[in-house]
XYZ file of C-alpha atoms in Angstrom:
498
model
C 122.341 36.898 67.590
C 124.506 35.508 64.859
C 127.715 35.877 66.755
C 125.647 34.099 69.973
C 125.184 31.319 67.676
C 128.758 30.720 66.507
C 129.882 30.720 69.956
C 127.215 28.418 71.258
C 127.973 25.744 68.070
C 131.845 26.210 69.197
C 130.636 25.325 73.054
C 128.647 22.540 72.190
C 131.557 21.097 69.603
C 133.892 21.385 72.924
C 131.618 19.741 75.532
C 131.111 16.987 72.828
C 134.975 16.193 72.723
C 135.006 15.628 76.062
C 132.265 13.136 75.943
C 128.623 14.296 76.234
C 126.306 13.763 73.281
C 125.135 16.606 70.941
C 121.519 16.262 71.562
C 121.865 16.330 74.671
C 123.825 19.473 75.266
C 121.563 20.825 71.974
C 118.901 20.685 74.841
C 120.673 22.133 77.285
C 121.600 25.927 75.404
C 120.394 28.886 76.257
C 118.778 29.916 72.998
C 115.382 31.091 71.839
C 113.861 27.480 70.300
C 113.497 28.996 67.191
C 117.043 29.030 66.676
C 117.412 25.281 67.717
C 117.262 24.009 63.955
C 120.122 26.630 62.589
C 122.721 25.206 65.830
C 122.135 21.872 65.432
C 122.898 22.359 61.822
C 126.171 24.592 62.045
C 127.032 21.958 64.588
C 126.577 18.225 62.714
C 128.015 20.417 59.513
C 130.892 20.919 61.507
C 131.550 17.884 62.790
C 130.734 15.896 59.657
C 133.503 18.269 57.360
C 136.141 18.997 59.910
C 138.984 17.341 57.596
C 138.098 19.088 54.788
C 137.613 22.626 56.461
C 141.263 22.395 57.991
C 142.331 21.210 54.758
C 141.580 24.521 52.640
C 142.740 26.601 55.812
C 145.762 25.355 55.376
C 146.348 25.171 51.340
C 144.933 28.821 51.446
C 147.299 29.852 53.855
C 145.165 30.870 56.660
C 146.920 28.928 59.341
C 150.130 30.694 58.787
C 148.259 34.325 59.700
C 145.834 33.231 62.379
C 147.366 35.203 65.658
C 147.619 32.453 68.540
C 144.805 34.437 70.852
C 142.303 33.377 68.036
C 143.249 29.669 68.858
C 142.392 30.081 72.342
C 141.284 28.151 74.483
C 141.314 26.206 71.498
C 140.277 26.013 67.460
C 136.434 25.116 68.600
C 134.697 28.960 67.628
C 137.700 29.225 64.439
C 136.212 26.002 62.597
C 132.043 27.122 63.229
C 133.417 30.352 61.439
C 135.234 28.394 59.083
C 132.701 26.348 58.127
C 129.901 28.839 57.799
C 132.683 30.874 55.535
C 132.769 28.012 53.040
C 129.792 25.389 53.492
C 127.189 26.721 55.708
C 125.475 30.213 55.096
C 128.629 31.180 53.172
C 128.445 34.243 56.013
C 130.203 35.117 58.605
C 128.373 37.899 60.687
C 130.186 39.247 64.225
C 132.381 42.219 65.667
C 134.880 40.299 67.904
C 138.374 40.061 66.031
C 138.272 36.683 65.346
C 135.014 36.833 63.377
C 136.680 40.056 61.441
C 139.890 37.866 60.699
C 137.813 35.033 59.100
C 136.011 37.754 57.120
C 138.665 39.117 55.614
C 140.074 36.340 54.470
C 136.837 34.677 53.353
C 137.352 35.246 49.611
C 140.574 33.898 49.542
C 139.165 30.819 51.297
C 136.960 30.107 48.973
C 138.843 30.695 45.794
C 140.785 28.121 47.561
C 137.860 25.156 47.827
C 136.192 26.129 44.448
C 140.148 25.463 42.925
C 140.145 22.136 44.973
C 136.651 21.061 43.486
C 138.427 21.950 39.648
C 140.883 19.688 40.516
C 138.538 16.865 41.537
C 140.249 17.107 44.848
C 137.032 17.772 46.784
C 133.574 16.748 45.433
C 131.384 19.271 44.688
C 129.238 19.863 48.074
C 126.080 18.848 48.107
C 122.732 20.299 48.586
C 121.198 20.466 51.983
C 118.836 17.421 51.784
C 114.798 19.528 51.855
C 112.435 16.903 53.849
C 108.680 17.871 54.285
C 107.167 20.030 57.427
C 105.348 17.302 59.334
C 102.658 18.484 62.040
C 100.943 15.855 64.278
C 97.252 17.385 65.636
C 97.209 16.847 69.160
C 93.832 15.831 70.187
C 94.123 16.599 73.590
C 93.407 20.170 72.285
C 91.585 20.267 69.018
C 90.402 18.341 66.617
C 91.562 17.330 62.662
C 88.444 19.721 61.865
C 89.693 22.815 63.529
C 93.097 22.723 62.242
C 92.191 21.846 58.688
C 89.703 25.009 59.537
C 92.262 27.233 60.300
C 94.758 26.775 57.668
C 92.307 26.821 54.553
C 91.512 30.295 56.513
C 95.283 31.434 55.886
C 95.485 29.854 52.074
C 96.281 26.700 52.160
C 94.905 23.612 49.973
C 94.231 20.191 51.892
C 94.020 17.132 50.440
C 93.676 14.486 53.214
C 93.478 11.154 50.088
C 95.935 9.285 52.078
C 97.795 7.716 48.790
C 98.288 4.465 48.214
C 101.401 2.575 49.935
C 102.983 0.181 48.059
C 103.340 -3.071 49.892
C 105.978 -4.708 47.981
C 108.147 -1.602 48.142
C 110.579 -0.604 50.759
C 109.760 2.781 51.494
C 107.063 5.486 51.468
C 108.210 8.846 50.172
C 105.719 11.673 50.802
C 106.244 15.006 48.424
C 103.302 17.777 48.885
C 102.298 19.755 46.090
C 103.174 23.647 46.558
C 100.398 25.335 48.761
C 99.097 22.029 49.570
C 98.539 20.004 53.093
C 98.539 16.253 52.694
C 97.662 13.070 55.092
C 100.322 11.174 56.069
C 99.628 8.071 53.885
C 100.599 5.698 57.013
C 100.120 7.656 60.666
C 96.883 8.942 61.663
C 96.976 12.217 62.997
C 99.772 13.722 61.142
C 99.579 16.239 58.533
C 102.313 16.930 55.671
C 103.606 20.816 54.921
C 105.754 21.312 51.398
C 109.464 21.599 52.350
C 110.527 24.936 54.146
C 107.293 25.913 54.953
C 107.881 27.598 58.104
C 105.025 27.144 61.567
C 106.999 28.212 64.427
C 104.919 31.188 64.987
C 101.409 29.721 63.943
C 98.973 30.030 66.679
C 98.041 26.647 66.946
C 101.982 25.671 66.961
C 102.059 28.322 69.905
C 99.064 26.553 71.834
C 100.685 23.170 71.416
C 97.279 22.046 69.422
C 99.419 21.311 66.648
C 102.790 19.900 67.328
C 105.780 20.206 64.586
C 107.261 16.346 65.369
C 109.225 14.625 62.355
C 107.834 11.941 60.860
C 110.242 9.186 62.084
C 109.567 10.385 65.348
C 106.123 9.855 65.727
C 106.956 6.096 65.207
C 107.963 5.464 68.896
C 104.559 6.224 70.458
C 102.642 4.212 67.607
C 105.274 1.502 67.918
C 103.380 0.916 71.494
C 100.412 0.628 70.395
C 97.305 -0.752 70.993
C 97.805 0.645 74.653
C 95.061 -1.170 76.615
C 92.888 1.415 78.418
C 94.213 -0.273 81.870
C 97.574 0.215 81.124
C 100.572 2.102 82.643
C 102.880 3.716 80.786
C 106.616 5.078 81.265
C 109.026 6.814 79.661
C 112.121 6.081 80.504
C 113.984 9.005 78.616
C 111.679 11.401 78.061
C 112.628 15.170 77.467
C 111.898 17.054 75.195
C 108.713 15.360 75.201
C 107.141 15.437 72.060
C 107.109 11.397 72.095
C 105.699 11.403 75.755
C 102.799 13.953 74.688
C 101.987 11.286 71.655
C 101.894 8.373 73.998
C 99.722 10.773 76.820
C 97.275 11.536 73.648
C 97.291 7.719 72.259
C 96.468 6.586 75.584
C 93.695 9.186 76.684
C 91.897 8.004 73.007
C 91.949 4.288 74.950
C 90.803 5.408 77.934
C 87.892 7.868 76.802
C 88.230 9.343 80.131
C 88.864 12.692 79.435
C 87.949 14.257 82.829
C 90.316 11.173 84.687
C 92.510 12.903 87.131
C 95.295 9.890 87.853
C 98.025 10.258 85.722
C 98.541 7.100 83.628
C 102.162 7.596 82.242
C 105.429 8.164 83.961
C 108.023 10.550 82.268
C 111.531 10.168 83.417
C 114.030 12.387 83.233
C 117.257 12.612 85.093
C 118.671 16.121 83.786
C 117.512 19.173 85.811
C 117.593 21.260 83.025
C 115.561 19.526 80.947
C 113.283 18.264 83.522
C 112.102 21.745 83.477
C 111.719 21.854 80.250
C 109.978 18.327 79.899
C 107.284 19.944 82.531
C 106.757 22.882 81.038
C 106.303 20.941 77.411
C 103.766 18.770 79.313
C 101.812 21.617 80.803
C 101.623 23.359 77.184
C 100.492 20.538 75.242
C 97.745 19.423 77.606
C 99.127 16.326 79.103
C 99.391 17.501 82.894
C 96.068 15.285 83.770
C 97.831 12.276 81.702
C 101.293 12.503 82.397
C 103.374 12.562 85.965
C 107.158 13.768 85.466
C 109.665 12.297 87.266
C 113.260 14.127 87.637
C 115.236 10.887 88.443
C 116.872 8.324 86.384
C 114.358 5.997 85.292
C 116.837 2.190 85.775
C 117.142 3.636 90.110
C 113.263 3.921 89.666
C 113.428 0.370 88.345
C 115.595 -1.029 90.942
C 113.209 0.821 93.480
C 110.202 -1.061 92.242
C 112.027 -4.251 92.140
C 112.393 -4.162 95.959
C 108.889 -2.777 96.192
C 107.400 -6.160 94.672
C 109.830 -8.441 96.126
C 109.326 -6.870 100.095
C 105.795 -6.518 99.088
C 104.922 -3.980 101.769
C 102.305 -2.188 99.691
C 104.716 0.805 98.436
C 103.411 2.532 95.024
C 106.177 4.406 93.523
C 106.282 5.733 89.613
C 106.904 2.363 87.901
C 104.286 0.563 90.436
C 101.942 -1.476 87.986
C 103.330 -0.473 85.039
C 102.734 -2.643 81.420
C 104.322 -0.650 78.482
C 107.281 1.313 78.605
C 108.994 3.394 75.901
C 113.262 3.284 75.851
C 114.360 6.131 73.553
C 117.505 6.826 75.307
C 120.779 9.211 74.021
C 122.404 7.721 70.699
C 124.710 9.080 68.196
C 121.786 10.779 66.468
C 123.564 9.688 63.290
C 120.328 10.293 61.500
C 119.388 13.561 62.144
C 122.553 14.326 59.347
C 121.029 13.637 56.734
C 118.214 16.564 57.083
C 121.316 19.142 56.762
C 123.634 17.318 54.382
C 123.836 15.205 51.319
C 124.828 11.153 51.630
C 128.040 11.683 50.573
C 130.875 10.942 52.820
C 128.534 9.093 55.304
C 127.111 7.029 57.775
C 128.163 3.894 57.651
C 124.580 1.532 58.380
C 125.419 -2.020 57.263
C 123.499 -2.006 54.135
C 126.717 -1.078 52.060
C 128.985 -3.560 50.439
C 131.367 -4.534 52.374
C 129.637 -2.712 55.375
C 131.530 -1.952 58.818
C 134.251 0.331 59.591
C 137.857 0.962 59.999
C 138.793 0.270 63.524
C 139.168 4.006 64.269
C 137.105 5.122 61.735
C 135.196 8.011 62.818
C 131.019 8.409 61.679
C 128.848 11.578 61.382
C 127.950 13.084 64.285
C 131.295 12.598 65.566
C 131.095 8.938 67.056
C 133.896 6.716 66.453
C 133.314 2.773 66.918
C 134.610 2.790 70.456
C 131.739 5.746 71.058
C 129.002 3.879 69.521
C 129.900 0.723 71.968
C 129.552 2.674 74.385
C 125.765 4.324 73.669
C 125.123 0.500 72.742
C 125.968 -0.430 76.292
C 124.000 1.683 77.933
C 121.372 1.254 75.461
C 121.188 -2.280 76.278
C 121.220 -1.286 80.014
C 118.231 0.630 79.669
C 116.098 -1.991 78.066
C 117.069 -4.787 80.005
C 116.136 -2.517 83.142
C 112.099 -2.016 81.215
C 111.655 -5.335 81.204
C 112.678 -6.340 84.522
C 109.828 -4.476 85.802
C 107.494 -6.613 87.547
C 104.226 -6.188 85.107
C 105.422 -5.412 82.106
C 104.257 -6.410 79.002
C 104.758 -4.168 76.048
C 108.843 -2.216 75.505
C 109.508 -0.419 72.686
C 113.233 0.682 71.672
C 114.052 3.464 69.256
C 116.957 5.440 68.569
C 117.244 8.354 65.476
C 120.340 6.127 64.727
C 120.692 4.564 61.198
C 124.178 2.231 62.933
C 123.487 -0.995 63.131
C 125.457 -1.154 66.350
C 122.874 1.248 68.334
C 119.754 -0.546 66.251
C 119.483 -4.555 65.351
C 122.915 -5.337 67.463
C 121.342 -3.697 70.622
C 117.927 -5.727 69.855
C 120.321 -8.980 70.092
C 122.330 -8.393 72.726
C 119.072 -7.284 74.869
C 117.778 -10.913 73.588
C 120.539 -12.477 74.480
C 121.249 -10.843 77.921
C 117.280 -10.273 79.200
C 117.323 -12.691 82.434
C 113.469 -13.197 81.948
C 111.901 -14.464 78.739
C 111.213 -11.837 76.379
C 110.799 -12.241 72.330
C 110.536 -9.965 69.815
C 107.577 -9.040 68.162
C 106.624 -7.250 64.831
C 106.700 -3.782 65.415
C 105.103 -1.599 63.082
C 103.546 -4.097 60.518
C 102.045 -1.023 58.008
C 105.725 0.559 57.331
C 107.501 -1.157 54.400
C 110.752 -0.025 55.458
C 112.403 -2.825 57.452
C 114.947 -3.827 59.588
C 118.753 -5.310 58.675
C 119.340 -8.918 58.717
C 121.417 -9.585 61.740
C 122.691 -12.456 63.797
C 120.434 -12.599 67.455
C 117.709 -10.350 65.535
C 115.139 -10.411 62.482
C 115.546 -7.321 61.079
C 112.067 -7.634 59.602
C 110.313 -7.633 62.859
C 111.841 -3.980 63.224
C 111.318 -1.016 61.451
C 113.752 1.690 60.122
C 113.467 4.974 58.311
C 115.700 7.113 56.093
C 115.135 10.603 54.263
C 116.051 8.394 50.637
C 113.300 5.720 51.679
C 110.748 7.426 53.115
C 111.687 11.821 53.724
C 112.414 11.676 56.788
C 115.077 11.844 59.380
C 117.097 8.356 60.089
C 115.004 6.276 62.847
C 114.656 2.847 63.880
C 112.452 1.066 66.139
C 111.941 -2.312 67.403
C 109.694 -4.249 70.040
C 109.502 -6.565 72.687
C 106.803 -8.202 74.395
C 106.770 -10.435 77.776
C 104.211 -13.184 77.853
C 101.835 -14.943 75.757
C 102.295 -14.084 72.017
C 99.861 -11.588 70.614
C 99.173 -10.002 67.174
C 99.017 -6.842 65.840
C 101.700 -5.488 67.482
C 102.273 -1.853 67.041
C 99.878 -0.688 65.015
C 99.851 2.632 62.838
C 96.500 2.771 62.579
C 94.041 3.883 65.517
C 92.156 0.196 65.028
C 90.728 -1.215 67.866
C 88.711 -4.727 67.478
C 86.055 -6.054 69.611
C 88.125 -8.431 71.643
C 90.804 -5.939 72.490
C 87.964 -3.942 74.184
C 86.204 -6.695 75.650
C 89.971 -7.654 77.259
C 90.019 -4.093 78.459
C 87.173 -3.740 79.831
C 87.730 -6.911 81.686
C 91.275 -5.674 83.075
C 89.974 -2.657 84.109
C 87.352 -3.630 86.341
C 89.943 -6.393 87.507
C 92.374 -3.881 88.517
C 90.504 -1.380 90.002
C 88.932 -3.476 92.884
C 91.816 -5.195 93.276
């Protein structure tokens, strides 16, 4: 299995050269899931230390003994092994020659690095960044009481004391004692593990009643919120489908209509591959009488229900009717890096002096500037298709991005290019962490999140509404005041006859 995953980091690292993005073809491998985690790291290790792996190949003078066959079809499999010889799991574990090759000349390797670092030629590497295990109970399938149940049955302490959020700060760390289970001290319905603590083979994990979702990632679904009980939902991007499942469970809380068979959000998804596993994900975590999947690409489905309303001939397809729609679409995934790797040599956001980057300047994760134009361009693409849609009312954008060219830049040129009139609205008003000041966007109407600010993976998220202005948007807590329901109430029975 180790040798599998070598060669599957060294495929991915070659299909990203030539273009696709990492999470994307992440999705795509066939490996068990629980393996997932250890490829994506080997992988964004990879890419982020590239220069300096070559580097000590060379001074050591490995590239002077490598045999030619082991550079072919090309150096892709040599610098996984490479890296996992001298800054991954310092092992390298396979019977195929070119695994034996790097073995044998692992120690020499890394006498060569630790004489660079005595030199002060290469910083000392840094330790893999811990963040907590974060759990969000699905309530499709259980209940805060049951799971709280079931893990004091296997040892655990819970303290569910949400602490205290500063308001004037700008972040909200979370640290759980050893042994201990902790409330989220912002989002409802997620539940805090120490760092490391491993769940993959829990029983509740394995029903889908409890679903392991990073913190920053539960942000998209609450970013929509209050969803109206009348309202439609899509998802424009939607495998794997952890942030569908959240918006299925939000939305089913609205409704109270547990036995309601109409599925009242649309998940798009255009990859065949992962359309299959987007359904399967649905089926498992409950959402099949919530959710309908759709294996298209969700801006044709847009341009389809544009006609629809303008012939007006009474055609329903998956966007018909719909109010709130989530855009979470490919990015660099620039902040996924920092779960696996210390700040050091980094991703450039904006917020540093100076800021910005060389022309060709390459980031981590592998984008270079002309890359990240690119994933902003389509990123705006996507948007501006959401709220074209006929009804809509609510769109939420997020990215696990921390580049301000994929985050607050994509907010303004969506502003600035939307045909119809759309503002931006406060997204997220109980996290402290805040947007970036930026020309065509108030950063502090969005909402961003970093493992130094608040332990968890890089994320950023941002609103727009279409309409008359309303308050409250995006709220983290499951609050729902008397006139909201009254205006539900009244939009539901509206709807229905009509």
């Amino acid at each position: 299995q180790a040798e599998a995953l070598c060669r599957a980091a060294a495929d991915v690292l070659r299909r990203s050269n030539k273009g696709e993005g990492v999470r994307q073809i992440l999705y795509s491998v066939q490996l068990p899931a629980s393996t997932k985690p250890q490829l994506q790291a080997i992988v964004l290790g990879a890419q982020k230390d590239e220069a300096l792996v070559w580097d000590v190949a060379k001074k050591s003078g490995l590239m002077d003994k490598i045999p030619a066959a082991h550079l072919m079809p090309d150096d892709r499999l040599l610098l996984v092994l490479l890296y996992e010889a001298l800054l991954g799991s310092r092992r390298v574990r396979g019977n195929a020659d070119i695994f034996t090759f790097v073995k044998d000349h692992k120690a020499e390797l890394q006498r060569c690095l630790a004489e660079l670092r005595k030199q002060g030629t290469v910083e000392k590497y840094k330790e893999k960044i811990r963040l907590p295990r974060y759990a969000r109970i699905n309530t499709l399938k259980t209940n805060i009481d049951a799971v709280l149940t079931h893990f004091k049955g296997r040892g655990w302490k819970v303290d569910l004391d949400k602490a205290e959020v500063d308001p004037s700060a700008d972040g909200s760390m979370v640290s759980p004692p050893k042994g201990t289970i902790i409330a989220d001290p912002i989002l409802d319905d997620v539940i805090v593990f120490p760092a490391g603590t491993s769940l993959h083979s829990d029983p509740l994990v394995y029903s889908g009643a409890v679903i392991l979702q990073d913190r920053s990632s539960c942000l998209s679904a609450l970013a929509l919120a209050p969803i109206p009980a009348s309202a439609r939902v899509a998802d424009a991007c939607a495998a794997p489908g952890n942030k569908t499942s959240h918006i299925a469970m939000l939305h089913a809380r609205a409704r109270r209509e547990e036995e309601e068979s109409n599925a009242r959000v649309a998940a798009f998804e255009r990859d065949k591959h992962r359309e299959k596993m987007l359904r399967s994900q649905m089926g498992k975590l409950g959402c099949d009488r919530h959710v309908q999947v759709h294996g298209r690409d969700f801006t044709e489905a847009v341009r389809e229900a544009q006609r629809d309303a303008e012939e007006d001939q009474g055609q329903r397809g998956p966007l018909w009717g719909v109010t709130h729609v989530l855009c979470d679409p490919s990015c660099s995934g620039s902040g996924l890096v920092a779960q696996y790797h210390g700040q050091k040599g980094g991703v450039k956001t904006g917020e540093e002096e100076g800021g910005g980057m060389a022309e060709n300047e390459c980031v981590e994760g592998g984008a270079s500037k002309e890359e990240l134009k690119a994933f902003a361009s389509e990123q705006t693409k996507i948007v501006c298709a959401a709220l074209s849609l006929p009804k809509v009312e609510v769109v939420v954008y997020s990215t696990c991005s921390v580049h301000k060219e994929e985050n607050e830049e994509v907010v303004a040129a969506v502003l600035r290019t939307c045909k119809r009139r759309v503002r931006q609205a406060t997204v997220l008003p109980d996290w402290p962490h805040r947007g970036l000041p930026t020309e065509g966007c108030d950063g502090r109407k969005c909402a961003r999140a970093s493992h130094d600010k608040d332990s968890t993976n890089g994320f950023f998220v941002a609103r727009f509404e279409v309409g008359p202005a309303k308050g409250g948007a995006g709220k983290t807590k499951d609050k729902v005041d008397s006139e909201g329901a009254k205006k539900r109430a009244r939009e539901e029975g509206g709807e229905e006859r009509a």
